[in-house]
Short mmCIF file of N, CA and C in Angstrom, two decimals:
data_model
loop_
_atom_site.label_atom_id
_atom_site.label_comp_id
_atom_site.label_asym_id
_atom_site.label_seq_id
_atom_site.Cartn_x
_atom_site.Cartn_y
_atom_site.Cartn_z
N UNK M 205 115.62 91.13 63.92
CA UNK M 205 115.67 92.13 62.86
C UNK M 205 117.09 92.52 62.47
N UNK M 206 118.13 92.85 63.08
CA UNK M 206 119.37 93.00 63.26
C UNK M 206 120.62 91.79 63.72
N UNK M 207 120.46 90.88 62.86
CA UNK M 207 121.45 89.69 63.75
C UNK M 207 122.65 90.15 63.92
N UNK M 208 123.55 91.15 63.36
CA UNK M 208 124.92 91.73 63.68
C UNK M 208 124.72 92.36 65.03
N UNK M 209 123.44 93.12 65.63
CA UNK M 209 123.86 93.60 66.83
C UNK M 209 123.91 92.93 68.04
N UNK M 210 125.03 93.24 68.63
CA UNK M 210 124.91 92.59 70.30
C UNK M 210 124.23 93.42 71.11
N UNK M 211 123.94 92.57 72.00
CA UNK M 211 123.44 93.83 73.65
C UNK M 211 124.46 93.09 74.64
N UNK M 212 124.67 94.15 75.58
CA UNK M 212 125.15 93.70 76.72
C UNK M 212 124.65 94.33 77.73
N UNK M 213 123.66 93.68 78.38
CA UNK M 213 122.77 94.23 79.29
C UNK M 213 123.58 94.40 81.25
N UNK M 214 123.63 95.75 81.18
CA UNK M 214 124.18 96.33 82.64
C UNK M 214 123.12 96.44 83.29
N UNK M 215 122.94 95.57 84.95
CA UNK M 215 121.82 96.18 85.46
C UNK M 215 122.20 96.56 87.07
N UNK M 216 122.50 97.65 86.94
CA UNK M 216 122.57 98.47 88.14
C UNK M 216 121.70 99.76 88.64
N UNK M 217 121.28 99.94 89.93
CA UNK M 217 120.36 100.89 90.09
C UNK M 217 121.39 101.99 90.65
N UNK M 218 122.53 101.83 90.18
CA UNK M 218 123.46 103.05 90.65
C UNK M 218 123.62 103.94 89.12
N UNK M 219 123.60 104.69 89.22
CA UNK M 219 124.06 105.62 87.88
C UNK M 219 125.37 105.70 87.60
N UNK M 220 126.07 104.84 86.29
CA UNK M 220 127.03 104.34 85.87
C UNK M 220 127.32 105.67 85.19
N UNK M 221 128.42 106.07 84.73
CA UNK M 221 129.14 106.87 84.36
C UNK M 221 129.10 106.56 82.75
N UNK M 222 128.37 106.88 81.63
CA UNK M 222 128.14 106.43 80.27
C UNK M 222 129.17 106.40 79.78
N UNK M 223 130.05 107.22 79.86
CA UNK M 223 131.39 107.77 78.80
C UNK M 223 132.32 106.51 79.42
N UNK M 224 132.63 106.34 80.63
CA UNK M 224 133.73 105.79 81.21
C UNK M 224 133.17 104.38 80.91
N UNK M 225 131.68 104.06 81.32
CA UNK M 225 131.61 102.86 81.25
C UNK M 225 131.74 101.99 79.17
N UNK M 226 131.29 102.77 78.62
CA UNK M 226 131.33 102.45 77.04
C UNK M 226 130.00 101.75 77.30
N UNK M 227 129.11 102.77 77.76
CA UNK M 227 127.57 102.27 77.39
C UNK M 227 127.27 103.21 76.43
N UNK M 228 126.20 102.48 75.98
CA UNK M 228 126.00 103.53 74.29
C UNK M 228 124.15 103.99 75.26
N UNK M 229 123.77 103.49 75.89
CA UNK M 229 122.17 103.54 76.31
C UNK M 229 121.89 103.10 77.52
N UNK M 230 121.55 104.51 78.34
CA UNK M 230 120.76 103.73 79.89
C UNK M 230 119.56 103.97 80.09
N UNK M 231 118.88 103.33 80.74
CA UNK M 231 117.21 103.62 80.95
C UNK M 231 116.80 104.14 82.70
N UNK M 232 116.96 105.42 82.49
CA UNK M 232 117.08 105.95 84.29
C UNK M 232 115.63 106.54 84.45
N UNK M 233 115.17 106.68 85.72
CA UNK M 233 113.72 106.79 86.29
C UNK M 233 114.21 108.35 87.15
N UNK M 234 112.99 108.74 87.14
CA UNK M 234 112.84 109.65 88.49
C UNK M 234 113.80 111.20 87.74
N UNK M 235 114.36 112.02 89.05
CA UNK M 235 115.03 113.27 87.96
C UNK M 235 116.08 113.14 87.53
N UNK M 236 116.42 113.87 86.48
CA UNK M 236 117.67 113.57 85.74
C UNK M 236 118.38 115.10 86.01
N UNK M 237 119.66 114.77 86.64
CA UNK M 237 120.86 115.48 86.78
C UNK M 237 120.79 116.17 85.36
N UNK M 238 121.18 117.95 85.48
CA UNK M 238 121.32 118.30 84.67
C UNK M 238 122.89 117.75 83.61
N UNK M 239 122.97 117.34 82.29
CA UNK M 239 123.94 116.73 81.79
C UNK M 239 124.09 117.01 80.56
N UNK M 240 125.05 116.59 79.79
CA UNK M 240 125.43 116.80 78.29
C UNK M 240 125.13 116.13 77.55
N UNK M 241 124.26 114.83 78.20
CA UNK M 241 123.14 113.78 77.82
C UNK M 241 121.83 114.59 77.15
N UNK M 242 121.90 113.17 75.87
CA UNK M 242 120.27 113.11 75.52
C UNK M 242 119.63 112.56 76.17
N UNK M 243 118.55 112.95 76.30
CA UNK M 243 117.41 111.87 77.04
C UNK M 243 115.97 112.03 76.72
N UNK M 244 115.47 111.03 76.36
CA UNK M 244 114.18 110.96 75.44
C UNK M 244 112.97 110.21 76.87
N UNK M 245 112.37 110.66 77.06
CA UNK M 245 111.24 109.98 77.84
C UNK M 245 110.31 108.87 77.43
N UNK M 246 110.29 108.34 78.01
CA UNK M 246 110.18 106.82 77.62
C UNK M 246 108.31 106.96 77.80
N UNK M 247 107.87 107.12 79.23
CA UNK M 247 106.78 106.63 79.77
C UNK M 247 106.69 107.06 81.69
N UNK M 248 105.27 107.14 81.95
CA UNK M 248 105.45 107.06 83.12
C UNK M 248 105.43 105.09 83.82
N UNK M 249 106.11 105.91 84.82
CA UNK M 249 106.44 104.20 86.10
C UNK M 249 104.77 104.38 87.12
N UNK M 250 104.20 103.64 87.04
CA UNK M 250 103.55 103.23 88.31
C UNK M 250 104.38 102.88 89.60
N UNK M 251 103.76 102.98 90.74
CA UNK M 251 104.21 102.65 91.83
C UNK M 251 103.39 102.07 92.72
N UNK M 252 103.81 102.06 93.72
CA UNK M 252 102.90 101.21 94.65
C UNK M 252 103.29 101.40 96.06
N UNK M 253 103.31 100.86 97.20
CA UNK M 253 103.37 100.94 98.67
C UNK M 253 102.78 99.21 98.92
N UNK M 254 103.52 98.36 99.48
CA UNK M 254 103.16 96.75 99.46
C UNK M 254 103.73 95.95 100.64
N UNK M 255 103.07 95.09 100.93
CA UNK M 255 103.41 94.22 101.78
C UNK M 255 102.96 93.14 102.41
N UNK M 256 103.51 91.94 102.51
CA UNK M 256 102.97 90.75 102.48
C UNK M 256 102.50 90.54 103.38
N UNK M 257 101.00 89.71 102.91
CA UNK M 257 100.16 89.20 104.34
C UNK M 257 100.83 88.71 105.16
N UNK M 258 102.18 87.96 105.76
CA UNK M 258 102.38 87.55 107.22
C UNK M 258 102.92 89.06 107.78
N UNK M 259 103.57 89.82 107.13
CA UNK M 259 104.11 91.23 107.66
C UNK M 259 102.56 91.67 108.95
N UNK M 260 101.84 92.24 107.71
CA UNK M 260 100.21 92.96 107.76
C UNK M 260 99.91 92.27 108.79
N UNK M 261 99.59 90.53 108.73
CA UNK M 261 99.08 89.81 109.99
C UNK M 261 99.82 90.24 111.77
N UNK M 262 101.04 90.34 111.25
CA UNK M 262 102.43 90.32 112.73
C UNK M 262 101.56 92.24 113.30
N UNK M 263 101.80 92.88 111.81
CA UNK M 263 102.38 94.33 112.64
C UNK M 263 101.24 95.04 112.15
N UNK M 264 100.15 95.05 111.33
CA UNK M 264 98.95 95.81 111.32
C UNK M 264 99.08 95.84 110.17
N UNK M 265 97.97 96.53 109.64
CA UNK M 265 98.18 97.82 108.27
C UNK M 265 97.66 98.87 108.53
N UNK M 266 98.47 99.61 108.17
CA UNK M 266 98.67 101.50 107.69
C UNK M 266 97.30 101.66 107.35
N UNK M 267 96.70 102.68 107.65
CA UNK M 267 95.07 102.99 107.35
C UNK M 267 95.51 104.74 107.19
N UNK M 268 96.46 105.17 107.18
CA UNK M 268 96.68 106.55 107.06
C UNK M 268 98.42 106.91 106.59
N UNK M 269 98.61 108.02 105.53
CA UNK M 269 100.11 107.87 105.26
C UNK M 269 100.95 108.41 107.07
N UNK M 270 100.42 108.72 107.90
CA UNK M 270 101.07 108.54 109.11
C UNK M 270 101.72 107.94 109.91
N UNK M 271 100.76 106.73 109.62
CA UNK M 271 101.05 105.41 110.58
C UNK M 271 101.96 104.73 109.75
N UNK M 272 102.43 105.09 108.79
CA UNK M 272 103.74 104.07 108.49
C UNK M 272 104.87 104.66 109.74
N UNK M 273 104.74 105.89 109.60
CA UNK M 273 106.06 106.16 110.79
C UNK M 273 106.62 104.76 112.09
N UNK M 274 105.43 104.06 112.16
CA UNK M 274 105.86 102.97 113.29
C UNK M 274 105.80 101.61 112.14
N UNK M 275 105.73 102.00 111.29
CA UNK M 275 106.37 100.73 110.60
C UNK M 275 107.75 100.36 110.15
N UNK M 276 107.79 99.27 109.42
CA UNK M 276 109.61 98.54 109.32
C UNK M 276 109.46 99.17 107.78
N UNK M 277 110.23 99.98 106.91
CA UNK M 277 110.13 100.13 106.16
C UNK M 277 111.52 99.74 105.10
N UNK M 278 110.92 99.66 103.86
CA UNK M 278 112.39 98.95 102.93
C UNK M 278 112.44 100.28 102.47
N UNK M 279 113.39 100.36 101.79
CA UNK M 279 113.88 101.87 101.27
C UNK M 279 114.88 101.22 100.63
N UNK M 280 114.90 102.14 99.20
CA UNK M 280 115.53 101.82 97.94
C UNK M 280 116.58 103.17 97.97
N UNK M 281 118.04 103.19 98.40
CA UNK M 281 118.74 103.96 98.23
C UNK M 281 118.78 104.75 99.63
N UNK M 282 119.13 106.24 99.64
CA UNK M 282 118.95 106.93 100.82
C UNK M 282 118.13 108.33 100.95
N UNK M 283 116.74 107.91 99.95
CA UNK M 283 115.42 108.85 100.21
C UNK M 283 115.17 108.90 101.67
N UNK M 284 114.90 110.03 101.96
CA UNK M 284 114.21 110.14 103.25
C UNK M 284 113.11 110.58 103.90
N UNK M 285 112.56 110.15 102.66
CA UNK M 285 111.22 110.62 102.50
C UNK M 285 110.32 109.89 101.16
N UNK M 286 108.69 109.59 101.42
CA UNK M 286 108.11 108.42 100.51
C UNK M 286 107.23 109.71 99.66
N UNK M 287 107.03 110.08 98.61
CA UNK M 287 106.03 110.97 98.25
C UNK M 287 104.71 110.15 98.00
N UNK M 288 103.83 110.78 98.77
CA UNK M 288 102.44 109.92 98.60
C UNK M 288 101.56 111.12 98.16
N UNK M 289 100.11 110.53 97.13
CA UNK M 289 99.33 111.73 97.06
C UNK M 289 98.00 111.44 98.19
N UNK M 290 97.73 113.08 98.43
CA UNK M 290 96.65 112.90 99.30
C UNK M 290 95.50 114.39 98.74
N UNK M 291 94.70 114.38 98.44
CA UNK M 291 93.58 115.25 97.60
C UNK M 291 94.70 116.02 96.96
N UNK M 292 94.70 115.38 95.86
CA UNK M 292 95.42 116.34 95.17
C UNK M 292 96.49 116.76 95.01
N UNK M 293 97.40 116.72 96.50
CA UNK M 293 98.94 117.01 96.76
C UNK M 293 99.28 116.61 96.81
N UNK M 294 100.93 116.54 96.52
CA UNK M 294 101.93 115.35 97.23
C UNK M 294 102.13 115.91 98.53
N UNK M 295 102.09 114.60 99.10
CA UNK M 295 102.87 115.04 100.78
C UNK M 295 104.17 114.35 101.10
N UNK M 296 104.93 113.82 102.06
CA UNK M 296 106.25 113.99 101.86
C UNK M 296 106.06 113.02 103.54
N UNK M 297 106.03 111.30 103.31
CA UNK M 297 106.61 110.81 104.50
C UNK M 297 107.70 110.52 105.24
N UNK M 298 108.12 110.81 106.24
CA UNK M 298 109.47 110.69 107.11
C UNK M 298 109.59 109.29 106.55
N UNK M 299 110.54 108.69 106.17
CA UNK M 299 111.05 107.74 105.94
C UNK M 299 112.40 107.32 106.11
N UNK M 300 112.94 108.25 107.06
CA UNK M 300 114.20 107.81 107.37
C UNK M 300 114.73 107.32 108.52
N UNK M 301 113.43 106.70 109.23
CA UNK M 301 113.77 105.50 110.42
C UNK M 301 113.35 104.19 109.66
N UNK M 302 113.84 103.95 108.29
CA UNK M 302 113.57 102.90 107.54
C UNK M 302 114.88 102.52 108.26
N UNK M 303 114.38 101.05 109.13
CA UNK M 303 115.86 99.72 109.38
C UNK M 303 116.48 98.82 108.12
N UNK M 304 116.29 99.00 107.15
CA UNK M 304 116.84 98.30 105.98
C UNK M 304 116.81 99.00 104.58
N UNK M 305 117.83 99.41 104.00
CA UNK M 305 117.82 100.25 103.01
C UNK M 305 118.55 98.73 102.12
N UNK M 306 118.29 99.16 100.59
CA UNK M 306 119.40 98.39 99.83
C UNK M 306 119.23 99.17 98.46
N UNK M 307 120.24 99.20 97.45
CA UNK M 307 120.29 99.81 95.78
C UNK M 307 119.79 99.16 95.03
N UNK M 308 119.24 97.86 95.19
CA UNK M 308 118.43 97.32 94.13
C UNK M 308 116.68 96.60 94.65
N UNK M 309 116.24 97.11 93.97
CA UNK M 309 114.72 96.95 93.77
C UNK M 309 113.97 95.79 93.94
N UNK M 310 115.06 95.06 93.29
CA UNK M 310 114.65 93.53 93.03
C UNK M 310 114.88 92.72 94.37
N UNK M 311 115.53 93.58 95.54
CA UNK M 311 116.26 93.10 96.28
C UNK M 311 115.10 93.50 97.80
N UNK M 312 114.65 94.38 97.29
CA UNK M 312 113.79 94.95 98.20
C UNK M 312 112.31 94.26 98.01
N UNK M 313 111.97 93.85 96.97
CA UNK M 313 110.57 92.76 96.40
C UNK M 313 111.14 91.71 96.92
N UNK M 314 112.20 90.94 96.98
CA UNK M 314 112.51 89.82 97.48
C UNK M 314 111.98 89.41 99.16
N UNK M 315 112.53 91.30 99.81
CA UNK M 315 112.13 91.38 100.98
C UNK M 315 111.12 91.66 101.46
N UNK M 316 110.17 92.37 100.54
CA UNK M 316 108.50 92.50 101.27
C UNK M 316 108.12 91.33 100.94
N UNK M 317 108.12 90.19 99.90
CA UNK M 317 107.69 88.95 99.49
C UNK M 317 107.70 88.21 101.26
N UNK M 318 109.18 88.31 101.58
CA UNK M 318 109.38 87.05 102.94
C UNK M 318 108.38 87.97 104.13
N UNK M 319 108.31 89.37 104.01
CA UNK M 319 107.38 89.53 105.23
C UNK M 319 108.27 90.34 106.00
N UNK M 320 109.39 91.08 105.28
CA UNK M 320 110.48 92.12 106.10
C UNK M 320 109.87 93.65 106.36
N UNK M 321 108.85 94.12 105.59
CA UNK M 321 108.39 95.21 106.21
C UNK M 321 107.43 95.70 104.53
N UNK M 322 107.38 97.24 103.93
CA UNK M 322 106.49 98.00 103.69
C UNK M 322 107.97 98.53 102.76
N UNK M 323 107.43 97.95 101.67
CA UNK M 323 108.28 98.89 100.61
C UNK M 323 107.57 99.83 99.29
N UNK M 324 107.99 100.38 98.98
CA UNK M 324 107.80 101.29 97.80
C UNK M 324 108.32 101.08 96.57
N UNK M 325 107.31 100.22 95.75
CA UNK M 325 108.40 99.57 94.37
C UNK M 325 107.37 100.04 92.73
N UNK M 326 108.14 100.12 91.83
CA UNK M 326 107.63 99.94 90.49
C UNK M 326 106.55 99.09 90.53
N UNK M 327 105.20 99.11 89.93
CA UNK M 327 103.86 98.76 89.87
C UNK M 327 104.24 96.98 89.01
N UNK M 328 105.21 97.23 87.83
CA UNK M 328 105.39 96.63 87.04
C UNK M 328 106.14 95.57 87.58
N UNK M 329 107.22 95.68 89.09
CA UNK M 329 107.51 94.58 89.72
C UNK M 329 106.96 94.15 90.54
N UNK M 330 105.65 94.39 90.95
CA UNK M 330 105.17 93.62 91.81
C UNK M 330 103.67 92.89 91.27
N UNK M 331 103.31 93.29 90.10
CA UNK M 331 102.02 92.94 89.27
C UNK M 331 101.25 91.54 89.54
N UNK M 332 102.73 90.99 89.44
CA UNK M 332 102.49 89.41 89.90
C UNK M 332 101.99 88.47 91.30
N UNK M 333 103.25 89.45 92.40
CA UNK M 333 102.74 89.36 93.77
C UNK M 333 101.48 89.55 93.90
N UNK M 334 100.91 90.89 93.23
CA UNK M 334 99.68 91.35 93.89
C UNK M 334 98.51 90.39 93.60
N UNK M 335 98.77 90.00 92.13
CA UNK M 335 97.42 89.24 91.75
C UNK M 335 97.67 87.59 92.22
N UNK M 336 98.99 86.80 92.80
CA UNK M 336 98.80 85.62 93.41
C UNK M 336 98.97 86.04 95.25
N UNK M 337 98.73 86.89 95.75
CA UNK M 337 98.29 87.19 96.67
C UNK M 337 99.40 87.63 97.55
N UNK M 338 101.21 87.24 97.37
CA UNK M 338 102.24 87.53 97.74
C UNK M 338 102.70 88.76 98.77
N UNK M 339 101.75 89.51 98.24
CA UNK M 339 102.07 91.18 98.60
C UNK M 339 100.54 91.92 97.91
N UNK M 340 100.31 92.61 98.99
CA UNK M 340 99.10 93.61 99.35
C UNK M 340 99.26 94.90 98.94
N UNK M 341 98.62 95.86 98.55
CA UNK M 341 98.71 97.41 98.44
C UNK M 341 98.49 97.65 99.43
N UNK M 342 99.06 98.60 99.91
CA UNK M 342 98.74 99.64 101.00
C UNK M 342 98.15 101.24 100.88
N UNK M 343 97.37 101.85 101.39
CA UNK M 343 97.19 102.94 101.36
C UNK M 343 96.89 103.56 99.65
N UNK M 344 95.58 102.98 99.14
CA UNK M 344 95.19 102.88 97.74
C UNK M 344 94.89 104.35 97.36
N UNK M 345 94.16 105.65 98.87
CA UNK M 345 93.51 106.12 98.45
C UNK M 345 94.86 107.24 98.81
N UNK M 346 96.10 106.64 98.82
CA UNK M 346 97.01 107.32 98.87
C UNK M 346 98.31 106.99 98.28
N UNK M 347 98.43 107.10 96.80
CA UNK M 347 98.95 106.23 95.88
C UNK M 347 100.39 107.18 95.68
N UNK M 348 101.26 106.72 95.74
CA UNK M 348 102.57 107.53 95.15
C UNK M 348 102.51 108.05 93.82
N UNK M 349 102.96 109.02 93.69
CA UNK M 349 103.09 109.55 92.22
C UNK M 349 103.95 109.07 90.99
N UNK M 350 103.55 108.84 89.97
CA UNK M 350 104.69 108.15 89.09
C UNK M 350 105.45 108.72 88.92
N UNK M 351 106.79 107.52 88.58
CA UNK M 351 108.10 108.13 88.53
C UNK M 351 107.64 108.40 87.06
N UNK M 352 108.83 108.66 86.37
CA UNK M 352 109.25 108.34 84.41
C UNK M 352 110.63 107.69 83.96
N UNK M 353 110.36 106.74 83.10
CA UNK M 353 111.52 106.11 82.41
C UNK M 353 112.26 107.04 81.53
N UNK M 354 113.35 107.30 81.67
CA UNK M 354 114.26 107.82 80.33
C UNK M 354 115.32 107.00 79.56
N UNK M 355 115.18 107.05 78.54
CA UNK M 355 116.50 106.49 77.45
C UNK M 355 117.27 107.83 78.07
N UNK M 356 118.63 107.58 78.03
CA UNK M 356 119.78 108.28 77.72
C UNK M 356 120.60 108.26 77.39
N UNK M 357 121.41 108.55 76.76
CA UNK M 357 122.61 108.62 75.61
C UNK M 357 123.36 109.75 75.82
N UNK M 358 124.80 109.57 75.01
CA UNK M 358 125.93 110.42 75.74
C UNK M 358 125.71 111.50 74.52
N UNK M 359 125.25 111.18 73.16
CA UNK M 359 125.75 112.35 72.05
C UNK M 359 124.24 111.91 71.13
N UNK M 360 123.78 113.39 70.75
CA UNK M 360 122.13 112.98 69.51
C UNK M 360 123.48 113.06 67.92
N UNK M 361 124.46 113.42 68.37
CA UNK M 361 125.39 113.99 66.60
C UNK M 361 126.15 112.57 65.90
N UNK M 362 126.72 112.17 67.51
CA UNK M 362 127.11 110.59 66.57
C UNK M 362 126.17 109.14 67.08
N UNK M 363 125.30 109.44 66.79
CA UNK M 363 124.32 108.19 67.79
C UNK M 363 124.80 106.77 66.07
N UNK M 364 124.90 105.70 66.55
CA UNK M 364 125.28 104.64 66.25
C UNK M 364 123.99 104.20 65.77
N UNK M 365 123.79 103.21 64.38
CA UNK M 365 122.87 102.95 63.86
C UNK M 365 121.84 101.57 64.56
N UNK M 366 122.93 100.86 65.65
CA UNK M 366 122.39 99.97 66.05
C UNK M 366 121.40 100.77 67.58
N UNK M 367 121.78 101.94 68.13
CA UNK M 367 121.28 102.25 68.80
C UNK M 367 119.93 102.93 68.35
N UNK M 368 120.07 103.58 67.73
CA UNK M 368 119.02 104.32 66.57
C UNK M 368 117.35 102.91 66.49
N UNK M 369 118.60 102.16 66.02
CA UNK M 369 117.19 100.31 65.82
C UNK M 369 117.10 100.07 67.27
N UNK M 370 117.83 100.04 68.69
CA UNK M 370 117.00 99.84 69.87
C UNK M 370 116.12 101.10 70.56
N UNK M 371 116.14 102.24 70.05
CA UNK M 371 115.27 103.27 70.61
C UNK M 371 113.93 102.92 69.78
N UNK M 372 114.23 102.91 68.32
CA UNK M 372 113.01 102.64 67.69
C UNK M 372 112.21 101.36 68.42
N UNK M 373 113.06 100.37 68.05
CA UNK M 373 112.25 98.79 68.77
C UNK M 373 111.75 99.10 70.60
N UNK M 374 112.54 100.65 71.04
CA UNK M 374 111.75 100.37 72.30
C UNK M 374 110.29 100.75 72.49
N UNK M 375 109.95 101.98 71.39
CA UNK M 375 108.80 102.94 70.67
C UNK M 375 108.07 101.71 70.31
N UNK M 376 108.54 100.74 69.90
CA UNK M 376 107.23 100.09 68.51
C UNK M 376 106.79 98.70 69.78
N UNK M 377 108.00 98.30 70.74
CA UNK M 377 107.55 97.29 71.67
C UNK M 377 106.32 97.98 72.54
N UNK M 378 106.69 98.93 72.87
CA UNK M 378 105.86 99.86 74.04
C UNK M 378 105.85 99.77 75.49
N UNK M 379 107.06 100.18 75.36
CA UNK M 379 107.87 99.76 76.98
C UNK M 379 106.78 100.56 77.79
N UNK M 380 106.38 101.66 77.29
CA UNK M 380 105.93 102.62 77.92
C UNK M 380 104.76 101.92 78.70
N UNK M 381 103.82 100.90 78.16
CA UNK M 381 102.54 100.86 78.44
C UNK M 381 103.09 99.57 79.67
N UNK M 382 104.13 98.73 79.23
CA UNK M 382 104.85 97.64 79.88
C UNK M 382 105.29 98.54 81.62
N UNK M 383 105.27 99.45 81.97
CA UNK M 383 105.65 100.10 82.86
C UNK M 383 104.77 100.69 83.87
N UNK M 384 103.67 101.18 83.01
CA UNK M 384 102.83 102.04 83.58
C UNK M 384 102.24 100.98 84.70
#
């Protein structure tokens, strides 16, 4: 639609600094730091709790959000704690005798795929595992709560016309439903 615009796609799960970096648009999940940022809500994230049949075969499966406590858990960043729902509430698992933490997501699917332990990932990255058999749900009747996607931007007064055409094209693609 636009052949003059470029993208230059940054993909880090660290929160880049917009102004310093000369990003015009980031797409961040979960809460947003109060800021001088716009930020438009995209959609909710599905989630999940997963792990691959040789893991499950070696070390059991979780039949209660408790019994992860003696499991190997992946952990995305330095949460220390998994929010799971249980009738109704969120409850709040110890998760900080997780033996392997890492900042990217993709990095942590790589690792429940080989059979490294019980991670907590976006619904939308593991869609595939689940349905060729790769990686298992865990604890269904105790599902994490969705995160939410946000666009964010540094200024709504001088927003750039090419950015203006990727918020729209993200509305009309429907990232939102792509997520859930």
């Amino acid at each position: 639609r636009h052949p003059a615009v470029t993208v230059e796609c940054v993909i880090s799960d660290a929160q880049l600094d917009l102004i310093a970096e000369r990003i015009d648009l980031a797409l961040r999940t979960g809460q947003l730091a109060d800021s001088s940022f716009v930020s438009r809500r995209i959609g909710p994230v599905g989630r999940v709790l997963v792990a691959a049949p040789a893991y499950l075969a070696r070390e059991g499966w979780p039949q209660a959000p408790d019994e992860l406590v003696g499991h190997r858990l992946l952990m995305h960043g330095v949460l220390p704690q998994w929010p799971l729902q249980q009738a109704g509430d969120v409850i709040r698992v110890d998760a900080s005798h997780a033996r392997l933490r890492a900042n990217n997501l993709n990095t942590l699917r790589q690792l429940a795929v080989a059979g490294a332990g019980i991670a907590l990932l976006p619904r939308f990255m593991v869609r595939d595992a689940l349905a060729d058999g790769s990686l298992q749900r865990l604890l269904p009747d105790h599902p994490p709560p969705d995160n939410h996607y946000y666009a964010v931007y540094p200024s709504r007064s001088h927003r750039p016309a090419a950015l203006t055409a990727l918020l729209d094209f993200i509305d009309e693609y429907g990232l939102a439903a792509q997520l859930a």
